[in-house]
Amino acid sequence: MSFLEEIQRRRTFGIISHPDAGKTTLTEKLLLFGGAIQEAGAVKNNKIKKTATSDFMEIERQRGISVATSVLAFNYKDKKINILDTPGHKDFAEDTFRTLTAVDSVIVVIDVAKGVEPQTEKLVEVCRMRNIPMIVFINKLDREGKDAFDLLDEVEQKLGLHVTPMSFPIGMGYDFKGIYNIWEQKLNLFSGDKKTSISESIEFKDVSSPELDKAVGEKAANTLREELELIDEVYPAFSREDYLKGQLQPVFFGSALNNFGVKELLEAFIEIAPSPQPKNSQERLVDSKEENMTGFVFKIHANMDPKHRDRIAFVKIVSGVFKRNSPYLHVRQGKNLKFSSPNAFFAEKKEIVEESFPGDIVGLHDTGNFKIGDTLTEGEILNFKGIPNFSPEHFRYVNNADPMKSKQLFKGLDQLMDEGVAQLFTLDFNGRKVIGTVGALQYEVIQYRLEHEYGAKCTYENLQVHKACWVEIENTKSDEFKDFLRVKQRYLAKDKQGQLVFLADSEFTIQMTQSKYPSVKLHFTSEFK
Ligand code: G4P
């Protein structure tokens, strides 16, 4: 197969949802279709369970398991599909945001009864900002849920999307009869009371035909005709171009658990979803078809064995072919590295690969060379963009609890931050260190790992911070900026990259600061240029 064909057959995507909407179940059904797993239940280990919120050891254990399932690759028809796992647990939201920098498209799963939930809103917002193509899958149609049109409205309003239904349910819950596939003009009907399999998939180009009444009953047939008419009037026709630009989102209905509507979703997905896309670097736009290898680290996973501090860095290949034992330039460190055992991921196993193509993810063993966002090239100086830090939600001072081990503590903190476990800020006026996290759980994880992996002990002290705001300044010499620095000095810090951050204690403070110092711009992510 030629290099271009290899690129064109790849689909790298993530599934995002609020916990419990059915992401794991859908992933599993997709893998079953790809023949990558033989039985249901195989992906479940991957899931960080709700019940474990107070049990961080359990979460770490599950994170360990999820190394293998971070990328689930399988072949379907002539396509190579890479699903990047995105943790649903909100304490790992930052992990998910970063993983979204490595996908070319996403599928958003929504529970038909619960509608749009908070975690979905946050994640979709990130995708929308980056114009990532999205397909919406409304799940659990076998249960009583919201009216389909109301849900489409909700998706448009709460998620700010422009949708076009590609399939439409016939009935719901107890009365759920099946789905009309608008995309392929087919009628898929459930069989039996249990609604666990499709009895018939009938081509139905003309829904006015009396055959429809025979298939689903007169009442349901008439309702469907009216609904399809309404869809035709209200929603735009599907346009792949608009979908690829992130301006139109096709919607599918189904039930992942009952394997209903999943195949339709997958068939449409491989047709319309984008192959590996060009990616922006600080220097230039890099096209996937370029021959020289480029890639970037979007995730680092610590080894679960505390005796070995090696980690796995996950690299998304942006262009060219990544080859085993070839030297690549680690741009930030300015040195050449060779990798003798790059891993590729297939369903639940990982194996050493000779070559990887754009869109693929390779796992590289790392002893501390990498941090998130690092770029690898064949010699060109390139720095891929788009892996910003977001404002954490919790902030605490970190104190050294064992003065003999301060070196170990700083090394440990440094490496854990490179892994993206949390963010470290250093206060300007007294040099104290502040750890910011998305979830309170990470503090326990950090404390535990510092002790077990680095032999260092720490304690925390609360700090009243509402948000970290990255500061953009028009003119560093202006009196306004000097005044800002003087007045706010106790709340100013540097992040790990040395960027200036204002730790605001309330929304009110942010508003007051913005109106008092209009030339000092405050951003909630570290990448704003
Ligand atoms: P998540 O990864 O998004 O968190 O969700 P997951 O797939 O684990 O699904 C959450 C729950 O919803 C599971 O039930 C799952 O069986 C159920 N579910 C998924 N898809 C459907 C569907 O189409 N219809 C119905 N009725 N239920 C669905 P659970 O009881 O929490 O877990 P389990 O005991 O079944 O594993």
XYZ file of C-alpha atoms and ligand atoms in Angstrom:
565
model
C 0.000 0.000 0.000
C 1.342 3.458 -0.848
C 2.102 6.114 1.775
C -0.888 8.185 0.598
C -3.234 5.220 0.804
C -2.015 4.479 4.325
C -2.868 8.043 5.351
C -6.223 8.084 3.645
C -7.411 4.891 5.270
C -6.764 6.119 8.811
C -9.462 7.480 11.103
C -8.241 8.691 14.494
C -10.971 9.808 16.835
C -12.192 10.043 20.420
C -15.554 9.323 22.006
C -16.661 11.928 24.520
C -19.580 11.867 26.906
C -20.725 12.484 30.422
C -20.002 9.387 32.557
C -22.641 6.671 32.115
C -23.989 7.871 28.787
C -22.567 4.728 27.175
C -19.065 5.555 25.908
C -17.561 2.252 27.069
C -20.436 0.213 25.689
C -20.245 1.957 22.329
C -16.453 1.531 22.159
C -16.909 -2.143 22.826
C -19.515 -2.550 20.119
C -17.282 -0.801 17.611
C -14.441 -3.170 18.518
C -16.752 -6.146 18.127
C -17.624 -4.991 14.614
C -13.944 -4.653 13.840
C -13.367 -8.194 15.087
C -10.816 -6.744 17.508
C -12.468 -8.371 20.513
C -14.598 -11.474 20.690
C -16.867 -10.785 23.614
C -18.597 -7.941 25.364
C -17.133 -6.855 28.685
C -13.553 -6.762 27.479
C -13.220 -2.992 27.575
C -14.866 -2.514 30.925
C -11.558 -2.616 32.788
C -10.734 0.575 31.081
C -13.377 2.448 32.930
C -12.681 4.483 36.007
C -15.725 3.693 38.039
C -17.816 6.246 39.853
C -17.672 4.286 43.080
C -13.925 4.673 43.232
C -13.924 8.438 43.704
C -12.548 8.243 47.230
C -10.271 5.322 46.498
C -7.371 6.762 44.568
C -5.326 3.568 44.712
C -8.081 1.848 42.824
C -8.072 4.674 40.308
C -4.329 4.411 39.866
C -4.681 0.690 39.377
C -7.317 1.277 36.754
C -5.166 3.921 35.130
C -2.453 1.295 34.948
C -4.738 -1.044 33.107
C -5.739 1.742 30.823
C -2.194 2.058 29.410
C -3.061 -0.781 27.088
C -6.456 0.624 26.288
C -5.371 4.243 25.844
C -5.493 3.582 22.141
C -7.766 0.965 20.673
C -6.886 0.275 17.081
C -8.750 -2.002 14.712
C -9.424 -2.501 11.053
C -12.898 -2.205 9.623
C -13.352 -2.832 5.910
C -10.365 -1.081 4.354
C -10.004 1.484 7.148
C -7.618 1.550 10.088
C -9.441 3.014 13.046
C -7.682 4.433 16.117
C -9.945 5.203 19.069
C -8.199 7.346 21.655
C -9.547 6.768 25.116
C -10.772 9.843 26.948
C -11.385 9.370 30.681
C -14.951 10.225 31.580
C -14.116 10.826 35.254
C -14.179 14.574 35.765
C -11.015 14.583 37.859
C -9.165 13.521 34.734
C -10.789 16.090 32.456
C -7.413 17.636 31.712
C -6.228 14.271 30.314
C -9.236 14.296 28.052
C -8.622 17.853 26.861
C -5.080 16.900 25.902
C -6.156 13.734 24.154
C -8.507 15.861 22.063
C -5.444 17.567 20.575
C -4.526 14.247 18.968
C -7.872 13.318 17.402
C -9.080 14.197 13.926
C -12.750 13.912 14.854
C -15.007 12.918 17.739
C -18.245 11.095 18.446
C -20.349 12.668 21.199
C -22.549 10.219 23.104
C -25.711 11.544 24.763
C -28.141 9.649 26.977
C -31.653 10.010 25.537
C -33.205 10.369 28.995
C -30.642 12.688 30.542
C -29.984 14.864 27.509
C -26.984 17.179 27.488
C -25.001 16.868 30.752
C -22.277 19.153 32.188
C -19.227 17.075 31.242
C -20.464 16.857 27.650
C -20.879 20.627 27.544
C -17.292 21.237 28.648
C -15.763 18.734 26.249
C -17.834 19.807 23.260
C -16.850 23.398 23.920
C -13.185 22.439 23.558
C -13.950 20.609 20.286
C -15.983 23.539 18.995
C -13.181 25.990 19.720
C -10.902 23.842 17.570
C -13.505 23.163 14.864
C -13.117 19.402 15.325
C -15.669 17.503 13.218
C -18.275 15.923 15.514
C -20.892 13.228 15.089
C -23.598 12.984 17.777
C -24.906 9.578 18.876
C -28.071 9.647 20.984
C -27.987 6.462 23.025
C -30.336 4.241 25.063
C -33.313 4.551 22.724
C -34.607 1.293 24.194
C -35.520 3.362 27.249
C -38.139 6.019 27.730
C -36.463 9.365 27.069
C -36.906 12.877 25.794
C -38.725 13.649 22.575
C -36.282 13.425 19.650
C -36.976 16.958 18.378
C -36.671 18.415 21.886
C -33.332 16.672 22.217
C -32.089 18.037 18.911
C -33.066 21.519 20.155
C -31.244 20.922 23.412
C -28.122 19.789 21.580
C -28.189 22.913 19.438
C -28.808 25.287 22.312
C -26.682 23.855 25.099
C -23.806 22.658 22.946
C -23.969 25.432 20.364
C -24.051 22.932 17.486
C -25.849 22.918 14.142
C -27.299 19.482 13.725
C -28.782 17.420 10.959
C -30.394 14.071 11.825
C -29.020 11.198 9.757
C -31.334 8.673 11.344
C -34.584 8.965 13.234
C -36.239 6.751 15.848
C -39.610 5.147 15.309
C -41.165 5.230 18.732
C -39.137 5.063 21.919
C -38.785 2.980 25.071
C -41.640 0.505 25.215
C -42.880 1.533 21.765
C -39.464 1.607 20.137
C -39.864 -0.139 16.823
C -36.685 0.757 15.052
C -34.863 3.441 13.205
C -35.239 5.028 9.825
C -31.775 5.542 8.396
C -32.029 8.824 6.490
C -28.433 8.512 5.320
C -28.927 5.182 3.562
C -32.716 5.392 3.199
C -33.255 2.156 5.045
C -35.659 1.007 7.682
C -34.133 -0.999 10.526
C -36.636 -2.796 12.700
C -36.197 -4.453 16.054
C -37.261 -8.004 16.468
C -38.985 -9.552 19.446
C -39.970 -7.952 22.718
C -36.481 -7.809 24.087
C -35.350 -5.480 21.334
C -31.952 -7.018 21.185
C -31.540 -7.605 17.505
C -32.479 -6.248 14.165
C -34.981 -8.427 12.372
C -35.003 -6.605 9.136
C -33.125 -3.912 7.370
C -35.290 -2.833 4.471
C -34.370 -0.398 1.780
C -37.058 2.281 1.789
C -36.402 5.067 -0.645
C -40.027 6.170 -0.712
C -41.601 6.461 2.714
C -45.001 7.329 1.214
C -45.296 3.739 0.070
C -48.021 1.704 1.826
C -45.333 -0.889 2.530
C -44.227 1.335 5.413
C -47.676 0.977 7.075
C -47.337 -2.781 6.777
C -43.889 -2.727 8.344
C -44.474 -0.500 11.368
C -48.268 -0.008 11.557
C -50.326 2.847 10.176
C -49.977 5.187 13.142
C -46.205 4.909 13.449
C -45.832 5.151 9.659
C -47.800 8.406 9.535
C -45.872 9.875 12.441
C -42.595 8.979 10.758
C -43.708 10.583 7.477
C -44.609 13.799 9.298
C -41.352 13.787 11.212
C -39.260 13.246 8.101
C -41.096 16.095 6.410
C -40.357 18.335 9.359
C -36.685 17.314 9.323
C -36.560 18.161 5.653
C -37.970 21.630 6.316
C -36.122 22.498 9.495
C -32.668 20.974 9.228
C -30.056 21.538 6.551
C -29.159 18.639 4.277
C -25.950 16.893 5.244
C -22.862 18.482 3.731
C -19.557 16.716 4.289
C -17.701 19.952 3.741
C -19.592 21.699 6.546
C -19.161 18.681 8.823
C -15.392 18.657 8.197
C -15.193 22.375 8.962
C -16.946 21.769 12.283
C -19.991 23.751 11.149
C -22.535 20.928 10.910
C -22.972 17.893 13.141
C -24.808 14.798 11.911
C -26.912 13.025 14.559
C -27.583 9.284 14.868
C -29.987 7.539 17.220
C -29.572 4.051 18.638
C -28.844 1.799 21.545
C -25.245 0.774 22.115
C -26.177 -1.938 24.586
C -28.524 -3.591 22.124
C -26.222 -2.984 19.235
C -28.862 -0.975 17.500
C -27.834 1.825 15.163
C -24.150 1.185 15.908
C -23.322 -0.372 12.562
C -25.037 2.523 10.773
C -22.965 4.914 12.841
C -19.751 3.072 12.007
C -20.556 2.834 8.292
C -21.289 6.546 8.101
C -18.259 7.324 10.246
C -15.742 5.596 7.968
C -17.318 7.320 4.953
C -17.429 10.868 6.261
C -14.884 11.205 9.093
C -11.609 12.879 8.137
C -8.300 11.125 7.580
C -5.300 12.621 9.445
C -5.428 16.393 9.279
C -2.697 19.008 8.929
C -1.506 20.416 12.244
C -0.323 23.863 13.189
C 3.073 24.390 14.703
C 4.536 27.653 15.930
C 6.603 27.714 12.747
C 4.190 26.494 10.044
C 1.286 24.246 9.120
C 2.438 20.632 8.737
C 0.558 18.455 6.266
C 0.106 14.747 6.944
C 1.281 13.943 3.418
C 4.738 15.427 3.960
C 7.450 12.785 3.794
C 9.471 13.820 6.818
C 8.309 12.357 10.096
C 6.856 14.742 12.659
C 4.874 13.952 15.780
C 4.082 15.253 19.230
C 3.593 13.895 22.752
C 0.011 14.316 23.989
C 0.010 11.989 26.949
C 2.520 10.471 29.341
C 1.714 7.461 31.409
C 3.715 6.502 34.457
C 4.774 2.951 34.969
C 2.790 1.302 37.692
C 5.865 -0.388 39.104
C 7.397 2.089 41.570
C 10.837 0.476 41.230
C 11.096 1.575 37.636
C 10.466 5.178 36.985
C 10.115 4.724 33.261
C 7.045 5.961 31.557
C 5.292 5.677 28.246
C 5.038 8.783 26.127
C 2.197 8.658 23.606
C 3.137 10.276 20.318
C 0.682 11.148 17.588
C 2.320 10.904 14.177
C 1.449 14.037 12.202
C 3.416 13.420 8.981
C 5.840 10.952 7.417
C 6.623 7.436 8.597
C 7.872 6.765 12.106
C 10.493 3.994 11.923
C 11.908 1.850 14.675
C 15.593 2.595 15.450
C 15.648 5.764 13.315
C 17.124 8.864 14.947
C 14.628 11.660 15.618
C 15.222 15.141 16.893
C 13.698 15.917 20.271
C 13.232 19.594 19.441
C 12.962 21.032 22.968
C 16.112 19.266 24.163
C 17.935 19.637 20.858
C 19.137 16.035 20.880
C 18.663 12.979 18.714
C 16.924 9.949 20.134
C 16.391 6.441 18.769
C 13.612 4.155 19.841
C 14.254 0.447 19.743
C 10.842 -0.672 20.916
C 8.068 1.682 19.842
C 4.691 0.218 20.725
C 1.579 0.233 18.648
C -1.771 -0.574 20.166
C -4.244 -3.096 18.885
C -7.450 -3.464 20.813
C -6.212 -4.646 24.190
C -2.639 -5.502 23.396
C 0.414 -3.529 22.517
C 3.228 -4.732 20.319
C 6.484 -3.467 18.899
C 6.090 -2.010 15.424
C 8.551 -1.250 12.662
C 6.565 1.564 11.041
C 3.727 3.883 11.982
C 1.857 6.293 9.743
C 0.183 9.687 10.194
C -2.835 9.309 12.458
C -1.235 6.448 14.383
C -0.177 6.622 17.986
C 3.120 5.127 19.108
C 4.028 4.510 22.734
C 7.680 5.290 23.502
C 9.510 4.165 26.626
C 10.818 7.232 28.351
C 13.070 7.752 31.322
C 12.239 11.391 31.808
C 13.089 13.013 28.474
C 9.588 13.935 27.473
C 6.930 16.262 28.634
C 3.515 16.851 27.199
C 3.616 18.930 24.036
C 7.144 17.865 22.973
C 7.776 17.555 19.240
C 9.842 14.937 17.368
C 11.090 15.607 13.837
C 13.749 14.476 11.367
C 15.794 17.583 12.109
C 13.487 20.516 11.435
C 12.871 22.931 14.290
C 9.122 22.656 14.831
C 6.971 23.094 17.911
C 3.418 21.824 17.599
C 0.790 24.042 19.114
C -2.484 23.289 20.722
C -1.737 21.614 24.023
C -2.668 24.403 26.389
C -3.101 24.201 30.128
C -6.547 25.085 31.397
C -7.190 26.811 34.671
C -7.243 24.226 37.466
C -10.193 24.186 39.852
C -8.357 23.407 43.107
C -5.269 25.114 44.484
C -3.076 24.208 47.442
C 0.344 25.213 48.725
C 2.723 22.282 48.771
C 5.174 22.024 51.690
C 8.181 19.796 52.098
C 7.543 17.472 55.044
C 11.048 15.987 55.108
C 13.814 18.633 54.869
C 16.415 15.958 54.086
C 14.580 15.055 50.907
C 13.970 18.405 49.257
C 15.894 17.412 46.125
C 13.728 14.323 45.723
C 10.597 16.378 46.280
C 11.465 18.865 43.560
C 12.486 16.177 41.120
C 9.273 14.267 41.823
C 7.103 17.349 41.453
C 8.892 18.282 38.256
C 8.351 14.888 36.658
C 4.760 14.503 37.815
C 3.951 17.911 36.344
C 5.595 16.912 33.033
C 3.283 13.928 33.002
C 0.398 16.356 33.291
C -0.879 15.061 36.649
C -1.334 18.665 37.847
C 0.061 22.163 37.340
C 2.702 23.872 39.399
C 2.794 27.616 40.019
C 5.559 29.514 41.825
C 4.449 32.668 43.616
C 6.476 35.701 42.609
C 6.671 37.402 45.996
C 7.795 34.523 48.205
C 8.740 31.664 45.889
C 6.216 29.260 47.416
C 4.902 26.467 45.225
C 1.223 25.998 44.513
C -0.267 22.878 42.952
C -3.402 23.319 40.857
C -5.569 20.345 39.888
C -8.849 19.619 38.175
C -10.028 17.236 40.896
C -9.276 16.979 44.601
C -8.247 13.371 44.061
C -4.981 14.318 42.367
C -3.569 15.652 45.658
C -3.729 12.193 47.148
C -2.263 10.684 43.988
C 0.667 13.159 44.073
C 1.348 12.601 47.769
C 1.295 8.843 47.318
C 3.474 8.818 44.239
C 6.022 11.265 45.710
C 6.445 8.967 48.649
C 6.528 5.655 46.767
C 8.405 6.656 43.642
C 10.677 9.455 44.870
C 10.962 8.880 48.628
C 9.740 12.417 49.352
C 7.005 13.597 51.672
C 4.738 16.592 51.287
C 1.864 18.289 53.049
C -0.687 20.723 51.663
C -2.166 23.973 52.818
C -5.343 25.435 51.437
C -5.218 28.483 49.268
C -8.243 30.502 48.247
C -7.992 30.759 44.483
C -10.936 30.739 42.107
C -9.109 30.629 38.794
C -5.659 30.835 37.287
C -5.620 33.559 34.629
C -2.759 33.667 32.137
C -1.740 37.292 31.636
C -1.336 38.857 28.217
C 0.290 42.277 28.190
C 0.247 44.814 25.378
C 3.132 46.846 26.711
C 5.315 45.694 29.585
C 6.632 49.219 30.090
C 3.235 50.875 30.491
C 2.312 52.486 33.796
C -0.869 50.458 33.816
C 1.068 47.196 33.744
C 3.516 48.389 36.403
C 0.576 49.341 38.585
C -1.001 45.925 38.006
C 2.242 44.206 39.065
C 2.493 46.321 42.211
C -1.118 46.033 43.336
C -1.506 42.338 42.562
C 1.984 41.184 43.547
C 0.758 38.757 46.194
C -1.381 36.964 43.610
C 1.088 36.719 40.767
C 2.914 33.526 39.930
C 4.805 31.808 37.138
C 3.646 28.556 35.608
C 6.133 25.833 34.736
C 6.888 27.433 31.380
C 7.605 30.761 33.067
C 4.407 32.423 31.860
C 2.874 35.054 34.133
C -0.310 33.933 35.884
C -2.728 35.885 38.044
C -4.336 33.730 40.745
C -7.706 35.397 41.188
C -9.712 34.665 44.315
C -13.163 35.274 42.821
C -15.098 35.995 39.659
C -15.645 39.489 41.026
C -11.881 40.066 41.302
C -11.454 38.991 37.685
C -14.107 41.457 36.521
C -12.725 44.297 38.646
C -9.193 43.631 37.442
C -10.279 43.596 33.811
C -12.087 46.908 34.106
C -9.289 48.584 36.088
C -6.504 47.331 33.784
C -8.047 47.043 30.303
C -4.677 46.596 28.582
C -3.858 43.568 30.746
C -5.774 40.649 29.252
C -6.663 37.620 31.379
C -7.035 34.183 29.739
C -8.229 30.916 31.216
C -5.887 28.822 29.103
C -2.131 29.099 28.696
C -2.253 29.237 24.901
C -3.985 32.362 23.685
C -1.942 33.644 20.758
P -19.702 5.339 30.141
O -18.531 4.590 29.611
O -20.129 6.470 29.263
O -19.557 5.772 31.559
O -20.973 4.366 30.144
P -21.110 2.785 29.991
O -20.867 2.365 28.601
O -20.374 2.088 31.064
O -22.669 2.663 30.259
C -23.258 3.103 31.480
C -24.463 2.230 31.780
O -25.442 2.395 30.749
C -24.139 0.742 31.823
O -24.999 0.157 32.789
C -24.529 0.277 30.433
O -24.864 -1.083 30.390
C -25.758 1.145 30.168
N -26.027 1.336 28.734
C -25.177 1.640 27.740
N -25.819 1.712 26.554
C -27.122 1.439 26.808
C -28.287 1.344 25.980
O -28.256 1.509 24.778
N -29.446 1.059 26.624
C -29.530 0.845 27.966
N -30.707 0.572 28.474
N -28.454 0.916 28.765
C -27.254 1.212 28.195
P -24.535 -0.173 34.245
O -25.648 -0.873 34.869
O -24.034 1.070 34.902
O -23.269 -1.045 34.020
P -23.193 -2.582 33.695
O -23.506 -3.238 34.987
O -24.194 -2.866 32.628
O -21.806 -2.771 33.279
